[in-house]
mmCIF file of C-alpha atoms and ligand atoms in Angstrom:
data_model
loop_
_atom_site.group_PDB
_atom_site.id
_atom_site.type_symbol
_atom_site.label_atom_id
_atom_site.label_comp_id
_atom_site.label_asym_id
_atom_site.label_seq_id
_atom_site.Cartn_x
_atom_site.Cartn_y
_atom_site.Cartn_z
ATOM 1 C CA ALA A 222 0.000 0.000 0.000
ATOM 2 C CA LEU A 223 2.851 2.366 0.881
ATOM 3 C CA THR A 224 4.447 1.909 -2.537
ATOM 4 C CA SER A 225 1.343 2.881 -4.413
ATOM 5 C CA VAL A 226 0.959 5.946 -2.229
ATOM 6 C CA SER A 227 4.540 7.045 -3.025
ATOM 7 C CA VAL A 228 4.116 6.562 -6.778
ATOM 8 C CA GLN A 229 1.106 8.800 -6.804
ATOM 9 C CA ALA A 230 2.715 11.128 -4.294
ATOM 10 C CA ALA A 231 5.734 11.867 -6.453
ATOM 11 C CA THR A 232 3.622 13.986 -8.757
ATOM 12 C CA ASP A 233 1.783 16.304 -6.409
ATOM 13 C CA ASN A 234 2.511 15.890 -2.739
ATOM 14 C CA SER A 235 6.234 15.709 -2.219
ATOM 15 C CA ALA A 236 5.987 17.406 1.182
ATOM 16 C CA ILE A 237 3.486 14.969 2.686
ATOM 17 C CA ASN A 238 5.369 12.103 1.095
ATOM 18 C CA LYS A 239 8.655 13.265 2.572
ATOM 19 C CA ILE A 240 7.172 13.804 6.045
ATOM 20 C CA GLN A 241 5.716 10.301 6.073
ATOM 21 C CA GLU A 242 8.841 8.663 4.662
ATOM 22 C CA THR A 243 11.255 10.351 7.062
ATOM 23 C CA GLY A 244 8.963 10.618 10.080
ATOM 24 C CA GLU A 245 10.116 14.227 10.392
ATOM 25 C CA LEU A 246 8.532 17.630 9.932
ATOM 26 C CA ARG A 247 11.395 19.928 8.970
ATOM 27 C CA VAL A 248 10.440 23.545 9.547
ATOM 28 C CA CYS A 249 12.341 26.595 8.294
ATOM 29 C CA PHE A 250 12.311 29.821 10.326
ATOM 30 C CA GLU A 251 14.756 32.530 11.268
ATOM 31 C CA ALA A 252 15.428 32.739 14.981
ATOM 32 C CA GLY A 253 15.601 36.316 16.217
ATOM 33 C CA TYR A 254 12.073 37.297 15.253
ATOM 34 C CA VAL A 255 10.599 37.951 18.701
ATOM 35 C CA PRO A 256 8.224 36.474 19.927
ATOM 36 C CA PHE A 257 7.774 34.075 16.981
ATOM 37 C CA GLU A 258 11.144 32.345 17.025
ATOM 38 C CA MET A 259 14.117 32.873 19.295
ATOM 39 C CA LYS A 260 17.104 30.888 20.511
ATOM 40 C CA ALA A 261 16.973 30.383 24.275
ATOM 41 C CA LYS A 262 20.138 30.463 26.416
ATOM 42 C CA ASN A 263 20.207 26.651 26.480
ATOM 43 C CA GLY A 264 20.290 26.578 22.655
ATOM 44 C CA GLN A 265 16.643 25.497 22.294
ATOM 45 C CA PHE A 266 14.415 27.285 19.824
ATOM 46 C CA ILE A 267 11.331 28.822 21.428
ATOM 47 C CA GLY A 268 8.430 31.072 20.429
ATOM 48 C CA PHE A 269 4.946 31.270 18.986
ATOM 49 C CA ASP A 270 5.898 29.668 15.648
ATOM 50 C CA ILE A 271 8.001 27.009 17.366
ATOM 51 C CA ASP A 272 5.125 25.976 19.666
ATOM 52 C CA ILE A 273 2.781 25.749 16.670
ATOM 53 C CA ALA A 274 5.339 23.752 14.684
ATOM 54 C CA ARG A 275 5.896 21.328 17.575
ATOM 55 C CA HIS A 276 2.170 20.860 18.014
ATOM 56 C CA MET A 277 1.724 20.386 14.268
ATOM 57 C CA ALA A 278 4.412 17.670 14.183
ATOM 58 C CA ARG A 279 2.820 15.952 17.190
ATOM 59 C CA SER A 280 -0.553 15.976 15.432
ATOM 60 C CA MET A 281 1.103 14.071 12.532
ATOM 61 C CA LYS A 282 2.922 11.756 14.952
ATOM 62 C CA VAL A 283 6.264 12.767 13.466
ATOM 63 C CA LYS A 284 9.354 14.439 14.905
ATOM 64 C CA PHE A 285 9.713 18.231 14.800
ATOM 65 C CA VAL A 286 13.027 19.214 13.220
ATOM 66 C CA PRO A 287 13.903 22.917 13.463
ATOM 67 C CA VAL A 288 15.828 24.399 10.515
ATOM 68 C CA ASN A 289 17.142 27.845 11.443
ATOM 69 C CA THR A 290 17.926 29.754 8.242
ATOM 70 C CA ALA A 291 19.013 33.286 7.305
ATOM 71 C CA TRP A 292 15.883 35.241 6.356
ATOM 72 C CA ASP A 293 17.360 36.333 3.067
ATOM 73 C CA GLY A 294 17.754 32.690 1.976
ATOM 74 C CA ILE A 295 14.650 31.156 3.524
ATOM 75 C CA ILE A 296 12.645 30.665 0.310
ATOM 76 C CA PRO A 297 15.654 29.102 -1.479
ATOM 77 C CA ALA A 298 16.056 26.794 1.560
ATOM 78 C CA LEU A 299 12.451 25.625 1.127
ATOM 79 C CA GLN A 300 12.819 25.283 -2.659
ATOM 80 C CA THR A 301 15.963 23.169 -2.363
ATOM 81 C CA GLY A 302 14.316 20.815 0.132
ATOM 82 C CA LYS A 303 16.057 21.816 3.370
ATOM 83 C CA CYS A 304 12.598 21.911 4.964
ATOM 84 C CA GLU A 305 8.988 21.153 4.012
ATOM 85 C CA VAL A 306 7.409 24.349 5.338
ATOM 86 C CA ILE A 307 8.344 27.863 6.399
ATOM 87 C CA ILE A 308 6.733 28.807 9.715
ATOM 88 C CA GLY A 309 8.433 32.136 10.256
ATOM 89 C CA GLY A 310 5.988 35.013 10.400
ATOM 90 C CA MET A 311 6.206 35.309 6.640
ATOM 91 C CA THR A 312 3.939 37.923 5.106
ATOM 92 C CA VAL A 313 1.854 36.601 2.236
ATOM 93 C CA THR A 314 2.820 38.926 -0.616
ATOM 94 C CA PRO A 315 1.863 38.569 -4.303
ATOM 95 C CA LEU A 316 5.528 38.310 -5.355
ATOM 96 C CA ARG A 317 6.327 35.590 -2.819
ATOM 97 C CA ASN A 318 3.138 33.822 -3.753
ATOM 98 C CA LEU A 319 4.481 33.437 -7.312
ATOM 99 C CA GLN A 320 7.339 31.392 -5.798
ATOM 100 C CA VAL A 321 5.565 29.438 -3.050
ATOM 101 C CA LEU A 322 2.112 28.334 -1.911
ATOM 102 C CA PHE A 323 0.718 29.798 1.297
ATOM 103 C CA SER A 324 -1.698 28.416 3.867
ATOM 104 C CA ASP A 325 -4.537 30.638 5.011
ATOM 105 C CA PRO A 326 -3.207 33.461 7.221
ATOM 106 C CA TYR A 327 -2.534 32.535 10.852
ATOM 107 C CA LEU A 328 -2.073 36.125 12.055
ATOM 108 C CA GLU A 329 -2.482 39.635 10.680
ATOM 109 C CA ILE A 330 0.048 42.335 11.427
ATOM 110 C CA GLY A 331 1.425 45.554 9.906
ATOM 111 C CA GLN A 332 4.582 47.634 9.749
ATOM 112 C CA THR A 333 5.343 50.137 12.494
ATOM 113 C CA VAL A 334 8.252 52.445 13.316
ATOM 114 C CA LEU A 335 10.762 52.468 16.149
ATOM 115 C CA LEU A 336 11.902 56.053 16.373
ATOM 116 C CA SER A 337 14.967 57.646 17.868
ATOM 117 C CA PRO A 338 13.723 59.296 21.103
ATOM 118 C CA GLU A 339 15.010 62.682 19.874
ATOM 119 C CA LEU A 340 12.425 62.586 17.088
ATOM 120 C CA LYS A 341 9.521 61.969 19.415
ATOM 121 C CA GLY A 342 6.994 64.723 18.721
ATOM 122 C CA VAL A 343 8.897 65.818 15.585
ATOM 123 C CA VAL A 344 8.081 62.717 13.523
ATOM 124 C CA LYS A 345 4.407 62.122 14.239
ATOM 125 C CA SER A 346 3.673 59.605 11.487
ATOM 126 C CA TYR A 347 5.745 57.270 9.317
ATOM 127 C CA ARG A 348 5.030 59.731 6.458
ATOM 128 C CA ASP A 349 7.166 62.409 8.113
ATOM 129 C CA LEU A 350 10.187 60.131 7.626
ATOM 130 C CA ASN A 351 10.022 60.508 3.837
ATOM 131 C CA ASP A 352 12.754 63.102 3.839
ATOM 132 C CA PRO A 353 16.411 62.989 2.657
ATOM 133 C CA LYS A 354 17.572 64.057 6.126
ATOM 134 C CA TYR A 355 16.443 60.748 7.665
ATOM 135 C CA THR A 356 18.123 57.349 7.731
ATOM 136 C CA ILE A 357 15.951 54.243 8.075
ATOM 137 C CA SER A 358 17.028 50.715 8.951
ATOM 138 C CA SER A 359 15.301 47.390 8.352
ATOM 139 C CA GLN A 360 16.041 43.715 7.746
ATOM 140 C CA LEU A 361 17.143 42.473 4.337
ATOM 141 C CA GLY A 362 14.445 40.733 2.298
ATOM 142 C CA THR A 363 11.551 41.680 4.577
ATOM 143 C CA THR A 364 8.300 43.502 4.013
ATOM 144 C CA GLY A 365 9.732 46.151 6.350
ATOM 145 C CA ALA A 366 12.450 46.867 3.777
ATOM 146 C CA GLU A 367 9.819 46.815 1.045
ATOM 147 C CA ALA A 368 7.550 49.253 2.923
ATOM 148 C CA ALA A 369 10.446 51.648 3.572
ATOM 149 C CA GLN A 370 11.346 51.613 -0.132
ATOM 150 C CA LYS A 371 7.747 52.144 -1.160
ATOM 151 C CA TYR A 372 6.568 54.770 1.335
ATOM 152 C CA LEU A 373 9.819 56.487 2.327
ATOM 153 C CA PRO A 374 11.774 56.639 -0.960
ATOM 154 C CA LYS A 375 13.410 59.986 -0.126
ATOM 155 C CA ALA A 376 15.051 58.691 3.056
ATOM 156 C CA THR A 377 18.297 56.682 3.113
ATOM 157 C CA LEU A 378 17.615 52.995 3.707
ATOM 158 C CA ASN A 379 20.186 50.703 5.325
ATOM 159 C CA LEU A 380 19.438 46.972 5.369
ATOM 160 C CA PHE A 381 20.842 44.376 7.764
ATOM 161 C CA GLU A 382 20.951 40.592 7.781
ATOM 162 C CA THR A 383 19.232 40.382 11.188
ATOM 163 C CA SER A 384 16.459 42.420 12.777
ATOM 164 C CA ALA A 385 18.573 42.775 15.939
ATOM 165 C CA ASP A 386 21.348 44.559 14.007
ATOM 166 C CA ALA A 387 18.831 46.748 12.192
ATOM 167 C CA ALA A 388 17.012 47.768 15.382
ATOM 168 C CA LEU A 389 20.352 48.421 17.104
ATOM 169 C CA GLN A 390 21.022 51.214 14.592
ATOM 170 C CA VAL A 391 18.319 53.326 16.204
ATOM 171 C CA LYS A 392 19.419 52.462 19.723
ATOM 172 C CA ASN A 393 23.005 53.467 18.805
ATOM 173 C CA GLY A 394 21.947 56.663 17.061
ATOM 174 C CA LYS A 395 23.091 55.459 13.610
ATOM 175 C CA ALA A 396 19.548 55.459 12.194
ATOM 176 C CA ASP A 397 16.566 57.694 12.874
ATOM 177 C CA ALA A 398 13.994 54.943 12.537
ATOM 178 C CA PHE A 399 13.604 51.171 12.193
ATOM 179 C CA VAL A 400 10.700 49.843 10.118
ATOM 180 C CA TYR A 401 9.507 46.345 11.038
ATOM 181 C CA ASP A 402 6.570 44.131 12.037
ATOM 182 C CA LEU A 403 4.415 45.454 14.904
ATOM 183 C CA PRO A 404 4.745 42.521 17.351
ATOM 184 C CA TYR A 405 8.547 42.679 17.221
ATOM 185 C CA ASN A 406 8.610 46.459 17.631
ATOM 186 C CA ALA A 407 6.152 46.410 20.525
ATOM 187 C CA ILE A 408 8.352 44.015 22.498
ATOM 188 C CA TYR A 409 11.565 45.814 21.536
ATOM 189 C CA ALA A 410 10.105 49.157 22.656
ATOM 190 C CA ALA A 411 8.971 47.689 25.974
ATOM 191 C CA GLU A 412 12.470 46.302 26.568
ATOM 192 C CA HIS A 413 14.334 49.465 25.483
ATOM 193 C CA LYS A 414 12.077 52.209 26.841
ATOM 194 C CA ASP A 415 14.752 54.902 26.923
ATOM 195 C CA SER A 416 16.422 54.237 23.586
ATOM 196 C CA VAL A 417 13.464 53.963 21.163
ATOM 197 C CA PHE A 418 9.954 55.365 20.796
ATOM 198 C CA HIS A 419 7.281 53.211 19.148
ATOM 199 C CA LEU A 420 4.997 54.817 16.550
ATOM 200 C CA ASN A 421 2.631 51.909 17.021
ATOM 201 C CA THR A 422 -0.055 52.528 14.405
ATOM 202 C CA PRO A 423 0.521 49.958 11.640
ATOM 203 C CA PHE A 424 0.752 51.477 8.166
ATOM 204 C CA THR A 425 0.575 48.273 6.095
ATOM 205 C CA TYR A 426 -1.775 45.294 6.176
ATOM 206 C CA GLU A 427 0.074 41.974 6.259
ATOM 207 C CA PRO A 428 -1.417 38.517 6.619
ATOM 208 C CA LEU A 429 1.199 35.984 7.777
ATOM 209 C CA GLY A 430 1.086 32.491 6.299
ATOM 210 C CA TRP A 431 2.941 29.176 6.231
ATOM 211 C CA ALA A 432 4.791 28.608 2.948
ATOM 212 C CA VAL A 433 5.315 25.366 1.019
ATOM 213 C CA ARG A 434 6.684 24.440 -2.392
ATOM 214 C CA HIS A 435 4.435 24.685 -5.445
ATOM 215 C CA ASP A 436 4.295 20.894 -5.722
ATOM 216 C CA SER A 437 2.803 20.580 -2.223
ATOM 217 C CA VAL A 438 -0.862 21.362 -2.860
ATOM 218 C CA THR A 439 -1.970 18.472 -0.665
ATOM 219 C CA PHE A 440 0.114 19.800 2.208
ATOM 220 C CA VAL A 441 -1.637 23.187 1.961
ATOM 221 C CA ASN A 442 -4.922 21.332 2.428
ATOM 222 C CA PHE A 443 -3.471 19.714 5.553
ATOM 223 C CA LEU A 444 -2.219 23.073 6.872
ATOM 224 C CA ASN A 445 -5.506 24.891 6.353
ATOM 225 C CA ASN A 446 -7.493 22.194 8.081
ATOM 226 C CA TYR A 447 -4.931 21.971 10.886
ATOM 227 C CA LEU A 448 -5.195 25.761 11.371
ATOM 228 C CA LYS A 449 -8.974 25.570 11.464
ATOM 229 C CA ARG A 450 -8.765 22.814 14.080
ATOM 230 C CA ILE A 451 -6.325 24.586 16.425
ATOM 231 C CA LYS A 452 -8.343 27.799 16.146
ATOM 232 C CA GLY A 453 -11.496 25.909 17.085
ATOM 233 C CA ASP A 454 -10.182 23.697 19.878
ATOM 234 C CA GLY A 455 -8.380 26.380 21.910
ATOM 235 C CA THR A 456 -4.820 25.328 21.039
ATOM 236 C CA TYR A 457 -4.130 28.441 18.973
ATOM 237 C CA GLN A 458 -5.450 30.764 21.708
ATOM 238 C CA ARG A 459 -3.407 28.984 24.378
ATOM 239 C CA ILE A 460 -0.175 29.381 22.376
ATOM 240 C CA TYR A 461 -1.090 32.937 21.349
ATOM 241 C CA SER A 462 -1.727 34.004 24.971
ATOM 242 C CA LYS A 463 1.544 32.475 26.078
ATOM 243 C CA TRP A 464 3.618 34.614 23.673
ATOM 244 C CA PHE A 465 1.554 37.733 23.065
ATOM 245 C CA GLU A 466 -0.386 38.370 26.251
ATOM 246 C CA SER A 467 2.067 37.838 29.074
HETATM 247 N N1 LIG B 11 6.716 39.581 8.153
HETATM 248 C C1 LIG B 11 7.951 40.066 7.631
HETATM 249 C C2 LIG B 11 8.202 39.486 6.268
HETATM 250 O O1 LIG B 11 7.552 38.598 5.866
HETATM 251 C C3 LIG B 11 9.150 39.774 8.514
HETATM 252 C C4 LIG B 11 9.297 38.346 8.911
HETATM 253 C C5 LIG B 11 10.605 38.085 9.572
HETATM 254 N N2 LIG B 11 10.625 36.725 10.060
HETATM 255 C C6 LIG B 11 11.679 36.157 10.613
HETATM 256 N N3 LIG B 11 11.549 34.919 11.008
HETATM 257 N N4 LIG B 11 12.808 36.782 10.705
HETATM 258 O O2 LIG B 11 9.067 39.912 5.561
#
């Protein structure tokens, strides 16, 4: 029976096939995206996405295998088979959707601004940053970088491999503002009260989804039904509260 499943599987469900063959759910993410995925002091990966991924693997009775990947190379990592799914707070964008399939959104967020405290009261909206005298930082390959390019084309934009390095620019006075996802900025602002000011009204609309390869249509069906189930049975809320409401 297994053989016939694999023969059919080779054409349209390589992800599900691979998960069943290996007994592993390999998940790509980029640790450092608080509170979705972080590396704890003991080396363990923790966070909202990690808890969902672990629960997802358990629901399939397979092993969860974390694959920590640079954000800039995360879609190539999926495409070349280093993992079967990206669970990494990835915004569903039309351009990405030409490269990968997305599950239904599991969270909706938007871009906000972490401002240098000196600009508090001077820069009242992200729009005020569209000026050649300002320097903006964000993370390479993110929708934050994209939003800065689109809405703040007159400012200087400096991009960094990690969000931590990009946010640090503002804290160190090397950038006037950091453009990034709201949940990350909210936590960063709470932890660095004196060195950044959060303009916390989101100025983009961004659904976040789980990404799989184009040949994994059957896996998308699994993911959407899994999402529906955890939203209905309280699992999603429990994990959400743990990371976003404490
Ligand atoms: N939502 C943003 C994007 O899709 C940022 C995601 C960053 N995620 C991460 N794991 N570093 O571009």
